[in-house]
Short mmCIF file of C-alpha atoms and ligand atoms in Angstrom, two decimals:
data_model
loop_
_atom_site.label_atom_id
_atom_site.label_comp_id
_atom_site.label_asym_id
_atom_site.label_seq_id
_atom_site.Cartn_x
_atom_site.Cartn_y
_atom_site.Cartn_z
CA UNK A 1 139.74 128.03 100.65
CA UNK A 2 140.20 123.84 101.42
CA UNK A 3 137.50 121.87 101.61
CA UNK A 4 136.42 122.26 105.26
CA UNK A 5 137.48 118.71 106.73
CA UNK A 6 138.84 120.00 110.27
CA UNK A 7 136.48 118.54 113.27
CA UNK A 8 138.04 120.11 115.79
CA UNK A 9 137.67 124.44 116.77
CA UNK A 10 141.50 124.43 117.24
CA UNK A 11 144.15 126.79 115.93
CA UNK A 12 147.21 125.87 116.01
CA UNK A 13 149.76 129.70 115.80
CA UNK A 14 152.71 128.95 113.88
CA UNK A 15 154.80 131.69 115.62
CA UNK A 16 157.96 130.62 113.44
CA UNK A 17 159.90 133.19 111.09
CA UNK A 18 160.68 130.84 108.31
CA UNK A 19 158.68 128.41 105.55
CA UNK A 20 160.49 125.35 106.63
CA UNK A 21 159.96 125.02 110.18
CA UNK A 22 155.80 125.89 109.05
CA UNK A 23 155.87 123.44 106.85
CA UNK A 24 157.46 121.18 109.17
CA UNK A 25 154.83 121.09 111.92
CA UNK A 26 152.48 121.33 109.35
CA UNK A 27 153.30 118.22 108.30
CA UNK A 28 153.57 116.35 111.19
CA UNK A 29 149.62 117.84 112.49
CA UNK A 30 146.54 116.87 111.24
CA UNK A 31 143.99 119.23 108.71
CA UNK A 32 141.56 116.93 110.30
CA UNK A 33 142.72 118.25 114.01
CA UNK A 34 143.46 121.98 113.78
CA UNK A 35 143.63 124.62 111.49
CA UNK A 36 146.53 126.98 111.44
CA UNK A 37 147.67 131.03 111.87
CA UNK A 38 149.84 132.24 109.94
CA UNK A 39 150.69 135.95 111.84
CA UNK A 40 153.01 138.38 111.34
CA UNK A 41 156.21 137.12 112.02
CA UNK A 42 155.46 134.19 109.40
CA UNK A 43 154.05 135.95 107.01
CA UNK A 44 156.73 139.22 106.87
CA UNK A 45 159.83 136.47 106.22
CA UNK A 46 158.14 134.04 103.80
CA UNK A 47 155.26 136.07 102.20
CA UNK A 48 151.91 134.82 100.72
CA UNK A 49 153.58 131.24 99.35
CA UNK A 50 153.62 129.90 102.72
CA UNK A 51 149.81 130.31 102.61
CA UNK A 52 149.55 128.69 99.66
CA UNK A 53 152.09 125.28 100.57
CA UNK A 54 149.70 125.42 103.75
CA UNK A 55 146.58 124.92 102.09
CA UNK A 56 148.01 122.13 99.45
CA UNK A 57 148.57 120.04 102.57
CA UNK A 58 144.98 120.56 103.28
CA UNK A 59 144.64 122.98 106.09
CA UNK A 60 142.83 126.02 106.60
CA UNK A 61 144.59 129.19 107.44
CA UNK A 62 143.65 132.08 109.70
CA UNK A 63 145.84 135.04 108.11
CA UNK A 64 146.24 137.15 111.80
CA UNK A 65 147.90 140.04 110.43
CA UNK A 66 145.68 142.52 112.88
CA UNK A 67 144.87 145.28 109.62
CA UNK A 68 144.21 148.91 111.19
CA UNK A 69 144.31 151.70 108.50
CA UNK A 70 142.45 153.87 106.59
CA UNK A 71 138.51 152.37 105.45
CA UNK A 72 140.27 151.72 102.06
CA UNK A 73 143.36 150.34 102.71
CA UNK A 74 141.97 147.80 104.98
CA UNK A 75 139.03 146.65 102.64
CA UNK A 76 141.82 146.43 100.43
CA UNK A 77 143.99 144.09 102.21
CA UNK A 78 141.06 142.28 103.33
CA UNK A 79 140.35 141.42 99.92
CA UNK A 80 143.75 140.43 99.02
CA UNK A 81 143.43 138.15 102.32
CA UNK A 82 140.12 137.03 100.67
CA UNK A 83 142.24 136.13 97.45
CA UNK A 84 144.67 134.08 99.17
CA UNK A 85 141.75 131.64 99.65
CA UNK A 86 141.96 132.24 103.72
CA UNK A 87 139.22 130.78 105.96
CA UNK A 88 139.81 133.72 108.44
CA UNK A 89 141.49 137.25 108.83
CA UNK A 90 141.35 140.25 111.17
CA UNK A 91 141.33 143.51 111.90
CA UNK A 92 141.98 145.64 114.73
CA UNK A 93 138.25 147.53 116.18
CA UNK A 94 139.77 150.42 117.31
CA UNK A 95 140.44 151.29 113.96
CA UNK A 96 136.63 152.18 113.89
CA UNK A 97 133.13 151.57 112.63
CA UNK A 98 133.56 152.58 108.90
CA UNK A 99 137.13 151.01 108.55
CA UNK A 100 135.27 147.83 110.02
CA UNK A 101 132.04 148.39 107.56
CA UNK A 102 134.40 148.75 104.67
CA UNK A 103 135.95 145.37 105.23
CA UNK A 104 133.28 143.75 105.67
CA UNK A 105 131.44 145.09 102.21
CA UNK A 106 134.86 144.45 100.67
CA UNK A 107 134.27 140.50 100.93
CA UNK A 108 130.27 140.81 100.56
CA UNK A 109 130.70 140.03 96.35
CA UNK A 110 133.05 136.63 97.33
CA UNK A 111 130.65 133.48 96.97
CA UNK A 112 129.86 132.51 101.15
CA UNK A 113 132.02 129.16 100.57
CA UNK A 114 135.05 131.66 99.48
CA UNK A 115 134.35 134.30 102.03
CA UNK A 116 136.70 134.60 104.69
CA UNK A 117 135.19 134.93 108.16
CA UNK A 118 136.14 138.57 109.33
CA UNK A 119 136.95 139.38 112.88
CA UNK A 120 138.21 141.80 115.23
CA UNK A 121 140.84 142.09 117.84
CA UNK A 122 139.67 144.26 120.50
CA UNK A 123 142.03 145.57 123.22
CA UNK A 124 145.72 143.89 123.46
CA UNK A 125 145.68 141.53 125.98
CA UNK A 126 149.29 143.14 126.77
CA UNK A 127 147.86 146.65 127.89
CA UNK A 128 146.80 147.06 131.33
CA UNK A 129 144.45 149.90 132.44
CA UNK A 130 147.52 152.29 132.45
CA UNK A 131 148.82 151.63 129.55
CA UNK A 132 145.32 152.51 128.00
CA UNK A 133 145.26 155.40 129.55
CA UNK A 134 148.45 156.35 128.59
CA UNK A 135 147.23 155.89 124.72
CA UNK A 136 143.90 157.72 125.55
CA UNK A 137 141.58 155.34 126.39
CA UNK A 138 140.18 155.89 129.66
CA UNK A 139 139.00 152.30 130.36
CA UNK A 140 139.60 149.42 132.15
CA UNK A 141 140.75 146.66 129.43
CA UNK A 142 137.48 144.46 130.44
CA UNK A 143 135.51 147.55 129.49
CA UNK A 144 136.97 148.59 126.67
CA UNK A 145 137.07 144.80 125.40
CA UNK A 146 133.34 144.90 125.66
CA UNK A 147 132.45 148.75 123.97
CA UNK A 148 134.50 147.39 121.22
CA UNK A 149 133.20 143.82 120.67
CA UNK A 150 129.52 145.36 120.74
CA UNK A 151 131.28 147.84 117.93
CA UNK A 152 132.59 144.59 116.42
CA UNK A 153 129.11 143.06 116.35
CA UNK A 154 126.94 146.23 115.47
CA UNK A 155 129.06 146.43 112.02
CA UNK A 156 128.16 142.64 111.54
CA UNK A 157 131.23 140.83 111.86
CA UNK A 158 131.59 138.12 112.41
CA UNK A 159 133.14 138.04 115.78
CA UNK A 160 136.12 138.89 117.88
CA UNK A 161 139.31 137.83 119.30
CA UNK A 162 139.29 137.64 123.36
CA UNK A 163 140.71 136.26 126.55
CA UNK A 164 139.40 133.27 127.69
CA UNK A 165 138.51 135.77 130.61
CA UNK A 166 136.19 137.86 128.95
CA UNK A 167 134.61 135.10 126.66
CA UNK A 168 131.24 134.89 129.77
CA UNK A 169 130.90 138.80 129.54
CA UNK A 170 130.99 138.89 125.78
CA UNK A 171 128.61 135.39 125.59
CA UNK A 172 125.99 136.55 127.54
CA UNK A 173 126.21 140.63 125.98
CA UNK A 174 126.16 139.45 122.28
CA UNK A 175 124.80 136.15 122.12
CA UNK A 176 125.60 132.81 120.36
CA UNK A 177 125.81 133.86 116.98
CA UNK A 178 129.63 136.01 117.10
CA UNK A 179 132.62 133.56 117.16
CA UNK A 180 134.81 134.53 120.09
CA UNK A 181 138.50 133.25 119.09
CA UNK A 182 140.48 132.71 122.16
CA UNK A 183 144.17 132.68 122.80
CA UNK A 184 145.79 131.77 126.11
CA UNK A 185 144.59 128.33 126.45
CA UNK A 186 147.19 125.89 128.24
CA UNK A 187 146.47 122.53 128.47
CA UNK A 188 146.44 120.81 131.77
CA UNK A 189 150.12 120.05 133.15
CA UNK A 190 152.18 121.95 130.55
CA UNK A 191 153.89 125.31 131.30
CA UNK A 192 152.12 128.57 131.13
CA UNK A 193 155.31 130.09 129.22
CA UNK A 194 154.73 134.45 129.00
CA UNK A 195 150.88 133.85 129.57
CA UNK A 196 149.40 135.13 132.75
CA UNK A 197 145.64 134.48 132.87
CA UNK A 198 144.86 131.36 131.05
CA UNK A 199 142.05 128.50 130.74
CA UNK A 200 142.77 124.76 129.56
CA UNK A 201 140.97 123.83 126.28
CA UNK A 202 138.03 122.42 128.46
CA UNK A 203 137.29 125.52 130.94
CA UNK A 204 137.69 127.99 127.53
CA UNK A 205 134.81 125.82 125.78
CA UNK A 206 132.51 125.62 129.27
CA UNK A 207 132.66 129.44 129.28
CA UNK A 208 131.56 129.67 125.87
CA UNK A 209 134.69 129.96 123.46
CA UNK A 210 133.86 128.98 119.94
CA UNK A 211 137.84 128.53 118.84
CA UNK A 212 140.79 127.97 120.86
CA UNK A 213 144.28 129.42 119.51
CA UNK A 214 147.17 127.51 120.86
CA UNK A 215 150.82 127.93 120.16
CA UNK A 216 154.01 126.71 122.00
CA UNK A 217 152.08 123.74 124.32
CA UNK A 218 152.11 122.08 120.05
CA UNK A 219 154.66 123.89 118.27
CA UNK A 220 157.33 123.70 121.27
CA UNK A 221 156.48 120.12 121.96
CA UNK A 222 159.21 117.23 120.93
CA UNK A 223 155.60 115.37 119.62
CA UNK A 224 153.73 118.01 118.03
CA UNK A 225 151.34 115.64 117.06
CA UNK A 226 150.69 114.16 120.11
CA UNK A 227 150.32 117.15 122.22
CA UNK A 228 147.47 118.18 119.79
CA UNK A 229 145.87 114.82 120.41
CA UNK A 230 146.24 115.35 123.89
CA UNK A 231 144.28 118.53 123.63
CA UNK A 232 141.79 116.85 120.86
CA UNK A 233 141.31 114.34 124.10
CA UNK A 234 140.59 116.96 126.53
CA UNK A 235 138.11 118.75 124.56
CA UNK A 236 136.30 115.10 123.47
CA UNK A 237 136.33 114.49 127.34
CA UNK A 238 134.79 117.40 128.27
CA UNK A 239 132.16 117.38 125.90
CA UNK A 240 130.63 113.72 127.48
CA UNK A 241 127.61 113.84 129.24
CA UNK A 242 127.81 113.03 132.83
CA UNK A 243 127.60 109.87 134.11
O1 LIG B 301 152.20 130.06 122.26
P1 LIG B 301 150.85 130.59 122.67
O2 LIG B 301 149.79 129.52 122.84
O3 LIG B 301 150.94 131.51 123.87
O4 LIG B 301 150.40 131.46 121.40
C1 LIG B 301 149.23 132.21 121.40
C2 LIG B 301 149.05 132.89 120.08
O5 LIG B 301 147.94 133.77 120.21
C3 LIG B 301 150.22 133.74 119.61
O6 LIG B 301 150.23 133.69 118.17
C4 LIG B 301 149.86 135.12 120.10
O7 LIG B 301 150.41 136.14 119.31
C5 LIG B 301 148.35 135.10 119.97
N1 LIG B 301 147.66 136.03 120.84
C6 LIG B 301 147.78 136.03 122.23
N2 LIG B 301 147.08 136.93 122.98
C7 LIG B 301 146.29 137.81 122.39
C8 LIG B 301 146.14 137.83 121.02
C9 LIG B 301 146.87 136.91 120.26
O8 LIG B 301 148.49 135.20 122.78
N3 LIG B 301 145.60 138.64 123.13
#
């Protein structure tokens, strides 16, 4: 893992399928801004080297690669995450209490400063109450977010991905001390692209988010740079007292 010199609780997804395009935003952001996600599509066409060239321009990388297998195989892969020098990776909840419990004790031997923080997705912010049903889960999602985030949390990681939606219910059932890591954040005045229910950087703090995940309102932008520090702005803003 970098030295941790980011100020800022922004992660910026770099939803791009090949190393030079990564490296290319990458080097026209900021460590000091955002760090950066590396998910699936990134990490299935250039492998673990991207990781690597990310973290020698000084940036901290949240592998998202969602792990949901057997106990084993994920505290295996979670430790392979944790060798990559990662500051964060995740695993899916519904995969269970031991699979969670054996990640976790898979990274419990790393020294804290070279522990990767360990988190959870919950329930796809894609499936609707029918679609759950459909896969045998007879919830609504904002119920089954919540029976497995309190899963997520009784098997002591470290916290969860969410909705900004969700992020009050899940604040005030689990307290301040579980990250909640929240996609679907527009900024104000920019387009809302496939998302449906989202909060700018400023409401998803207010309601208690602890780190926002952005994507296209930076990556898509002719000034990635400066669409950051437009977001950088808006959380500095909101954070002033009131006059
Ligand atoms: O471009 P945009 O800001 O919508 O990107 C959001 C990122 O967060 C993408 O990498 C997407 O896969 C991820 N994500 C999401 N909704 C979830 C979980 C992850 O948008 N529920």
């Amino acid at each position: 893992m970098t030295d941790n010199v980011c100020r800022y609780n922004i992660i910026v997804a770099l939803d791009v399928d090949n190393s030079g395009s990564a490296l290319d935003l990458a080097r026209q952001l900021d460590p000091q801004l955002c760090r950066l996600k590396v998910g699936k599509e990134l990490f299935t066409s250039c492998g673990h080297e991207v990781i690597g060239k990310l973290h020698s321009l000084g940036y901290e990388v949240f592998l998202d690669l969602k792990f949901h297998d057997i106990p084993n195989t994920v505290a295996k892969a979670v430790r392979a995450a944790a060798n990559l020098g990662v500051w964060m990776v995740n695993v899916h909840a519904s995969g269970g209490r031991a699979m969670m419990i054996a990640a976790k004790e898979a990274l419990e031997n790393y020294p804290e400063e070279q522990r990767p923080y360990l988190i959870a997705v919950t329930a796809l912010t894609s499936l609707d109450a029918t679609d759950l049903l459909e896969v045998g889960f007879n919830y609504t999602p904002q119920q089954l977010v919540k029976r497995l985030a309190v899963l997520t949390h009784d098997c002591g990681l470290n916290g969860v991905v969410c909705s900004s939606n969700e992020v009050q219910l899940l604040r005030s059932t689990l307290g301040n001390d579980f990250m909640l890591v929240t996609p679907g954040i527009r900024p104000l005045d920019t387009s809302l692209d496939d998302q449906k229910r989202t909060m700018t950087p400023a409401e998803a703090l207010a309601a208690g988010s602890d780190y926002l995940v952005i994507g296209r309102p930076v990556t898509r932008s002719s000034n990635p740079l400066k669409s950051l520090r437009g977001i950088v702005a808006e959380m500095d803003q909101s954070r002033l007292p009131e006059s």
